[in-house]
Amino acid sequence: MARELIVAIGVAALAVMVFVLGDRLRPDSWRQTGDEAAGTLVFDLIKTFFAATVAFVVIICWQQYQTARSYTVAEAKSLVDTYTAAHAMPDPEHHRIQGLVRDYTTQVVDQEWSVMDRDGHLSHKAQETLDTLRDSVDSMRSSDPYVNNLRATALASLDRVAGARHDRALVVGYGIPGFLYVALYFGTLLLLLSPVLSGVRVTRRSVLMIALLGVVVGAAILEVHNLDQPFSGGNTVPRDAFELALARFQQIT
């Protein structure tokens, strides 16, 4: 919350500074005259451009966020399916496979989320645990058709885990294309300069309105940055699906 407040105040101060300095530097011929309507039209166009750019960027970010979250939910559900199948297996596979499922899920919750946020990729240790889990299930041999069915169920679930993890690895580094950031910052610059170009005079009321404009613009830019990458930044995909899976493991056991 402190970061959001600092950014909002900073952009508000920048907007006021541009407005006041621009008023001193602009020629008198730019002040409000008979062509004020043309300046108002340009100002409206700039506002529309900025709003459209922000809306477009936010939609892209939100879609990436929702897609990333769906991958975590699918992965966690498949882990529960694997744990459930292992629960009916005979020993020693029963405890070994369930233990590996718990280890992998715990590593994702306790380590991998931090690695994704800090380094922008998945945890190698968690991947090694998943590979060991897959090899343990695949190496099971039994003459009992029921056990073989459980093995097939567990393998199918682990295939879904691996697929969801692969998808999560792809989106962990996704971000907004650079040209959209250029358009966003260009629109911000035009929006901050538009009161100067429109000939608005410096008064207490106009300074207050420009400061409020800076707060809104700063908050919008900050939220775009927070949503830019789904697993890093200020608004990351939660790990609650895996935490729920761990709770479910306890219930099954």
mmCIF file of C-alpha atoms in Angstrom:
data_model
loop_
_atom_site.group_PDB
_atom_site.id
_atom_site.type_symbol
_atom_site.label_atom_id
_atom_site.label_comp_id
_atom_site.label_asym_id
_atom_site.label_seq_id
_atom_site.Cartn_x
_atom_site.Cartn_y
_atom_site.Cartn_z
ATOM 1 C CA MET A 1 0.000 0.000 0.000
ATOM 2 C CA ALA A 2 2.871 2.369 0.782
ATOM 3 C CA ARG A 3 4.331 1.790 -2.685
ATOM 4 C CA GLU A 4 1.031 2.644 -4.361
ATOM 5 C CA LEU A 5 0.763 5.845 -2.314
ATOM 6 C CA ILE A 6 4.330 6.901 -3.158
ATOM 7 C CA VAL A 7 3.803 6.330 -6.899
ATOM 8 C CA ALA A 8 0.477 8.180 -6.894
ATOM 9 C CA ILE A 9 1.960 11.162 -5.027
ATOM 10 C CA GLY A 10 5.039 11.148 -7.262
ATOM 11 C CA VAL A 11 3.005 11.274 -10.483
ATOM 12 C CA ALA A 12 0.747 13.932 -8.961
ATOM 13 C CA ALA A 13 3.805 16.058 -8.119
ATOM 14 C CA LEU A 14 5.183 15.521 -11.633
ATOM 15 C CA ALA A 15 1.888 16.582 -13.170
ATOM 16 C CA VAL A 16 1.795 19.766 -11.086
ATOM 17 C CA MET A 17 5.445 20.549 -11.889
ATOM 18 C CA VAL A 18 4.858 20.137 -15.635
ATOM 19 C CA PHE A 19 1.753 22.297 -15.375
ATOM 20 C CA VAL A 20 3.390 25.145 -13.418
ATOM 21 C CA LEU A 21 6.648 25.180 -15.395
ATOM 22 C CA GLY A 22 4.765 24.909 -18.648
ATOM 23 C CA ASP A 23 2.648 27.910 -17.692
ATOM 24 C CA ARG A 24 5.783 29.977 -17.179
ATOM 25 C CA LEU A 25 7.501 28.828 -20.366
ATOM 26 C CA ARG A 26 4.611 28.888 -22.811
ATOM 27 C CA PRO A 27 4.041 32.078 -24.818
ATOM 28 C CA ASP A 28 1.085 34.310 -24.040
ATOM 29 C CA SER A 29 -0.447 33.399 -27.369
ATOM 30 C CA TRP A 30 -1.076 29.876 -26.039
ATOM 31 C CA ARG A 31 -3.288 31.056 -23.222
ATOM 32 C CA GLN A 32 -7.028 30.694 -23.457
ATOM 33 C CA THR A 33 -8.296 32.555 -26.487
ATOM 34 C CA GLY A 34 -10.974 32.226 -29.084
ATOM 35 C CA ASP A 35 -9.711 28.830 -30.245
ATOM 36 C CA GLU A 36 -10.305 27.296 -26.819
ATOM 37 C CA ALA A 37 -12.751 24.837 -28.397
ATOM 38 C CA ALA A 38 -9.963 23.342 -30.516
ATOM 39 C CA GLY A 39 -7.825 22.810 -27.423
ATOM 40 C CA THR A 40 -10.745 21.134 -25.664
ATOM 41 C CA LEU A 41 -11.199 18.791 -28.627
ATOM 42 C CA VAL A 42 -7.528 17.815 -28.564
ATOM 43 C CA PHE A 43 -7.692 17.282 -24.807
ATOM 44 C CA ASP A 44 -10.699 14.990 -25.234
ATOM 45 C CA LEU A 45 -8.863 13.002 -27.902
ATOM 46 C CA ILE A 46 -5.844 12.598 -25.628
ATOM 47 C CA LYS A 47 -8.046 11.397 -22.756
ATOM 48 C CA THR A 48 -9.753 8.911 -25.061
ATOM 49 C CA PHE A 49 -6.402 7.615 -26.322
ATOM 50 C CA PHE A 50 -5.043 7.190 -22.795
ATOM 51 C CA ALA A 51 -8.204 5.490 -21.508
ATOM 52 C CA ALA A 52 -8.322 3.110 -24.491
ATOM 53 C CA THR A 53 -4.647 2.207 -24.068
ATOM 54 C CA VAL A 54 -5.025 1.536 -20.345
ATOM 55 C CA ALA A 55 -8.167 -0.538 -20.906
ATOM 56 C CA PHE A 56 -6.495 -2.613 -23.618
ATOM 57 C CA VAL A 57 -3.393 -3.253 -21.501
ATOM 58 C CA VAL A 58 -5.427 -4.143 -18.401
ATOM 59 C CA ILE A 59 -7.529 -6.626 -20.382
ATOM 60 C CA ILE A 60 -4.386 -8.348 -21.682
ATOM 61 C CA CYS A 61 -2.882 -8.481 -18.184
ATOM 62 C CA TRP A 62 -6.082 -9.828 -16.651
ATOM 63 C CA GLN A 63 -6.366 -12.549 -19.288
ATOM 64 C CA GLN A 64 -2.776 -13.602 -18.591
ATOM 65 C CA TYR A 65 -3.505 -13.627 -14.863
ATOM 66 C CA GLN A 66 -6.635 -15.758 -15.233
ATOM 67 C CA THR A 67 -4.883 -18.182 -17.586
ATOM 68 C CA ALA A 68 -1.981 -18.617 -15.166
ATOM 69 C CA ARG A 69 -4.367 -19.222 -12.290
ATOM 70 C CA SER A 70 -6.248 -21.886 -14.254
ATOM 71 C CA TYR A 71 -2.956 -23.749 -14.744
ATOM 72 C CA THR A 72 -2.279 -23.791 -10.987
ATOM 73 C CA VAL A 73 -5.794 -25.074 -10.256
ATOM 74 C CA ALA A 74 -5.493 -27.855 -12.847
ATOM 75 C CA GLU A 75 -2.079 -28.871 -11.491
ATOM 76 C CA ALA A 76 -3.252 -28.968 -7.877
ATOM 77 C CA LYS A 77 -6.370 -30.990 -8.735
ATOM 78 C CA SER A 78 -4.268 -33.557 -10.580
ATOM 79 C CA LEU A 79 -1.941 -33.858 -7.585
ATOM 80 C CA VAL A 80 -4.939 -34.684 -5.399
ATOM 81 C CA ASP A 81 -6.009 -37.319 -7.948
ATOM 82 C CA THR A 82 -2.522 -38.859 -7.814
ATOM 83 C CA TYR A 83 -2.508 -38.855 -4.021
ATOM 84 C CA THR A 84 -5.966 -40.477 -3.953
ATOM 85 C CA ALA A 85 -4.894 -43.238 -6.350
ATOM 86 C CA ALA A 86 -1.770 -43.912 -4.269
ATOM 87 C CA HIS A 87 -3.863 -44.205 -1.110
ATOM 88 C CA ALA A 88 -5.323 -47.519 -2.316
ATOM 89 C CA MET A 89 -1.969 -48.951 -3.435
ATOM 90 C CA PRO A 90 -0.166 -51.591 -1.397
ATOM 91 C CA ASP A 91 2.939 -50.814 0.622
ATOM 92 C CA PRO A 92 5.658 -49.758 0.075
ATOM 93 C CA GLU A 93 4.328 -47.877 -2.988
ATOM 94 C CA HIS A 94 1.483 -46.410 -0.937
ATOM 95 C CA HIS A 95 3.719 -44.408 1.414
ATOM 96 C CA ARG A 96 6.504 -43.711 -1.072
ATOM 97 C CA ILE A 97 4.249 -42.201 -3.751
ATOM 98 C CA GLN A 98 2.111 -40.246 -1.313
ATOM 99 C CA GLY A 99 5.262 -38.925 0.344
ATOM 100 C CA LEU A 100 6.661 -37.744 -3.000
ATOM 101 C CA VAL A 101 3.356 -36.054 -3.888
ATOM 102 C CA ARG A 102 3.433 -34.213 -0.557
ATOM 103 C CA ASP A 103 7.092 -33.271 -1.044
ATOM 104 C CA TYR A 104 6.477 -31.850 -4.502
ATOM 105 C CA THR A 105 3.407 -29.875 -3.434
ATOM 106 C CA THR A 106 5.226 -28.494 -0.395
ATOM 107 C CA GLN A 107 8.193 -27.431 -2.540
ATOM 108 C CA VAL A 108 5.866 -25.610 -4.918
ATOM 109 C CA VAL A 109 4.240 -23.734 -2.036
ATOM 110 C CA ASP A 110 7.328 -23.003 0.070
ATOM 111 C CA GLN A 111 10.029 -22.550 -2.593
ATOM 112 C CA GLU A 112 8.813 -22.366 -6.164
ATOM 113 C CA TRP A 113 6.552 -19.336 -5.740
ATOM 114 C CA SER A 114 9.506 -17.340 -4.421
ATOM 115 C CA VAL A 115 11.736 -18.578 -7.265
ATOM 116 C CA MET A 116 9.154 -17.554 -9.874
ATOM 117 C CA ASP A 117 8.826 -14.113 -8.308
ATOM 118 C CA ARG A 118 12.562 -13.560 -7.925
ATOM 119 C CA ASP A 119 14.080 -15.346 -10.941
ATOM 120 C CA GLY A 120 11.240 -15.679 -13.442
ATOM 121 C CA HIS A 121 11.440 -19.467 -13.833
ATOM 122 C CA LEU A 122 10.368 -22.659 -12.061
ATOM 123 C CA SER A 123 12.281 -24.472 -9.337
ATOM 124 C CA HIS A 124 14.702 -27.149 -10.565
ATOM 125 C CA LYS A 125 14.405 -28.982 -7.249
ATOM 126 C CA ALA A 126 10.625 -29.245 -7.572
ATOM 127 C CA GLN A 127 11.047 -30.563 -11.128
ATOM 128 C CA GLU A 128 13.458 -33.233 -9.889
ATOM 129 C CA THR A 129 10.947 -34.315 -7.241
ATOM 130 C CA LEU A 130 8.198 -34.561 -9.862
ATOM 131 C CA ASP A 131 10.466 -36.626 -12.124
ATOM 132 C CA THR A 132 11.259 -38.974 -9.234
ATOM 133 C CA LEU A 133 7.543 -39.285 -8.498
ATOM 134 C CA ARG A 134 6.776 -40.128 -12.130
ATOM 135 C CA ASP A 135 9.554 -42.741 -12.232
ATOM 136 C CA SER A 136 8.332 -44.323 -8.978
ATOM 137 C CA VAL A 137 4.809 -44.782 -10.327
ATOM 138 C CA ASP A 138 6.032 -45.948 -13.710
ATOM 139 C CA SER A 139 8.302 -48.603 -12.158
ATOM 140 C CA MET A 140 5.453 -50.298 -10.276
ATOM 141 C CA ARG A 141 4.933 -53.907 -11.268
ATOM 142 C CA SER A 142 2.045 -56.075 -10.086
ATOM 143 C CA SER A 143 0.027 -59.063 -11.240
ATOM 144 C CA ASP A 144 -3.083 -57.610 -9.588
ATOM 145 C CA PRO A 145 -5.327 -55.888 -12.197
ATOM 146 C CA TYR A 146 -6.671 -53.535 -9.514
ATOM 147 C CA VAL A 147 -3.189 -52.284 -8.659
ATOM 148 C CA ASN A 148 -2.404 -51.885 -12.345
ATOM 149 C CA ASN A 149 -5.530 -49.772 -12.756
ATOM 150 C CA LEU A 150 -4.421 -47.592 -9.851
ATOM 151 C CA ARG A 151 -1.006 -47.240 -11.481
ATOM 152 C CA ALA A 152 -2.607 -46.203 -14.783
ATOM 153 C CA THR A 153 -4.809 -43.676 -12.971
ATOM 154 C CA ALA A 154 -1.815 -42.216 -11.148
ATOM 155 C CA LEU A 155 0.198 -41.980 -14.374
ATOM 156 C CA ALA A 156 -2.659 -40.207 -16.157
ATOM 157 C CA SER A 157 -2.930 -37.732 -13.283
ATOM 158 C CA LEU A 158 0.809 -37.111 -13.339
ATOM 159 C CA ASP A 159 0.641 -36.471 -17.073
ATOM 160 C CA ARG A 160 -1.903 -33.737 -16.335
ATOM 161 C CA VAL A 161 0.376 -32.380 -13.584
ATOM 162 C CA ALA A 162 3.307 -32.266 -15.992
ATOM 163 C CA GLY A 163 1.193 -30.582 -18.671
ATOM 164 C CA ALA A 164 -0.111 -27.910 -16.295
ATOM 165 C CA ARG A 165 3.404 -27.353 -14.952
ATOM 166 C CA HIS A 166 4.717 -26.923 -18.488
ATOM 167 C CA ASP A 167 2.020 -24.348 -19.198
ATOM 168 C CA ARG A 168 2.871 -22.562 -15.956
ATOM 169 C CA ALA A 169 6.525 -22.463 -16.992
ATOM 170 C CA LEU A 170 5.548 -20.804 -20.263
ATOM 171 C CA VAL A 171 3.475 -18.022 -18.691
ATOM 172 C CA VAL A 172 5.805 -17.310 -15.762
ATOM 173 C CA GLY A 173 7.868 -14.968 -17.930
ATOM 174 C CA TYR A 174 5.036 -13.495 -19.962
ATOM 175 C CA GLY A 175 4.680 -9.730 -19.922
ATOM 176 C CA ILE A 176 3.154 -6.855 -21.809
ATOM 177 C CA PRO A 177 4.776 -6.253 -25.223
ATOM 178 C CA GLY A 178 7.139 -3.305 -25.231
ATOM 179 C CA PHE A 179 5.183 -1.331 -27.818
ATOM 180 C CA LEU A 180 2.177 -1.239 -25.480
ATOM 181 C CA TYR A 181 4.321 0.281 -22.747
ATOM 182 C CA VAL A 182 5.543 2.869 -25.257
ATOM 183 C CA ALA A 183 1.938 3.721 -26.137
ATOM 184 C CA LEU A 184 1.006 3.878 -22.453
ATOM 185 C CA TYR A 185 3.854 6.222 -21.514
ATOM 186 C CA PHE A 186 3.296 8.339 -24.613
ATOM 187 C CA GLY A 187 -0.376 8.730 -23.710
ATOM 188 C CA THR A 188 0.607 9.611 -20.144
ATOM 189 C CA LEU A 189 2.983 12.313 -21.383
ATOM 190 C CA LEU A 190 0.333 13.800 -23.661
ATOM 191 C CA LEU A 191 -2.194 13.742 -20.847
ATOM 192 C CA LEU A 192 0.140 15.602 -18.489
ATOM 193 C CA LEU A 193 1.033 18.165 -21.156
ATOM 194 C CA SER A 194 -2.515 18.740 -22.364
ATOM 195 C CA PRO A 195 -3.468 21.310 -19.661
ATOM 196 C CA VAL A 196 -0.403 23.362 -20.626
ATOM 197 C CA LEU A 197 -1.156 23.142 -24.340
ATOM 198 C CA SER A 198 -4.826 23.941 -23.688
ATOM 199 C CA GLY A 199 -3.943 27.216 -21.933
ATOM 200 C CA VAL A 200 -5.353 26.358 -18.496
ATOM 201 C CA ARG A 201 -4.296 29.009 -16.010
ATOM 202 C CA VAL A 202 -2.575 28.154 -12.724
ATOM 203 C CA THR A 203 -5.051 28.592 -9.869
ATOM 204 C CA ARG A 204 -5.671 26.729 -6.654
ATOM 205 C CA ARG A 205 -8.530 24.874 -8.265
ATOM 206 C CA SER A 206 -6.599 23.948 -11.413
ATOM 207 C CA VAL A 207 -3.582 22.776 -9.387
ATOM 208 C CA LEU A 208 -5.858 20.559 -7.279
ATOM 209 C CA MET A 209 -7.493 19.091 -10.389
ATOM 210 C CA ILE A 210 -4.124 18.412 -12.014
ATOM 211 C CA ALA A 211 -2.934 16.713 -8.814
ATOM 212 C CA LEU A 212 -6.031 14.480 -8.829
ATOM 213 C CA LEU A 213 -5.369 13.704 -12.483
ATOM 214 C CA GLY A 214 -1.825 12.657 -11.549
ATOM 215 C CA VAL A 215 -3.148 10.381 -8.800
ATOM 216 C CA VAL A 216 -5.508 8.624 -11.212
ATOM 217 C CA VAL A 217 -2.839 8.252 -13.904
ATOM 218 C CA GLY A 218 -0.234 7.031 -11.410
ATOM 219 C CA ALA A 219 -2.637 4.469 -9.939
ATOM 220 C CA ALA A 220 -3.513 3.180 -13.414
ATOM 221 C CA ILE A 221 0.139 2.778 -14.424
ATOM 222 C CA LEU A 222 0.990 1.070 -11.144
ATOM 223 C CA GLU A 223 -1.837 -1.446 -11.522
ATOM 224 C CA VAL A 224 -0.633 -2.236 -15.038
ATOM 225 C CA HIS A 225 2.834 -2.975 -13.641
ATOM 226 C CA ASN A 226 1.362 -5.105 -10.836
ATOM 227 C CA LEU A 227 -0.591 -7.213 -13.338
ATOM 228 C CA ASP A 228 2.173 -7.356 -15.934
ATOM 229 C CA GLN A 229 3.576 -10.766 -14.941
ATOM 230 C CA PRO A 230 1.220 -13.209 -13.203
ATOM 231 C CA PHE A 231 3.835 -14.782 -10.907
ATOM 232 C CA SER A 232 5.894 -11.726 -9.989
ATOM 233 C CA GLY A 233 5.299 -8.151 -8.975
ATOM 234 C CA GLY A 234 2.682 -6.660 -6.727
ATOM 235 C CA ASN A 235 -0.320 -8.792 -7.708
ATOM 236 C CA THR A 236 0.722 -12.421 -8.184
ATOM 237 C CA VAL A 237 -1.370 -15.531 -8.702
ATOM 238 C CA PRO A 238 -2.046 -17.013 -5.247
ATOM 239 C CA ARG A 239 -0.774 -20.438 -4.223
ATOM 240 C CA ASP A 240 -4.050 -21.324 -2.512
ATOM 241 C CA ALA A 241 -4.824 -24.196 -4.921
ATOM 242 C CA PHE A 242 -1.699 -26.045 -3.742
ATOM 243 C CA GLU A 243 -2.353 -25.150 -0.108
ATOM 244 C CA LEU A 244 -5.829 -26.618 -0.483
ATOM 245 C CA ALA A 245 -4.280 -29.727 -2.014
ATOM 246 C CA LEU A 246 -2.024 -30.146 1.042
ATOM 247 C CA ALA A 247 -5.053 -29.840 3.308
ATOM 248 C CA ARG A 248 -6.836 -32.448 1.193
ATOM 249 C CA PHE A 249 -3.868 -34.815 1.555
ATOM 250 C CA GLN A 250 -4.304 -34.691 5.312
ATOM 251 C CA GLN A 251 -7.984 -35.541 4.989
ATOM 252 C CA ILE A 252 -7.294 -38.487 2.686
ATOM 253 C CA THR A 253 -4.594 -39.816 5.011
#
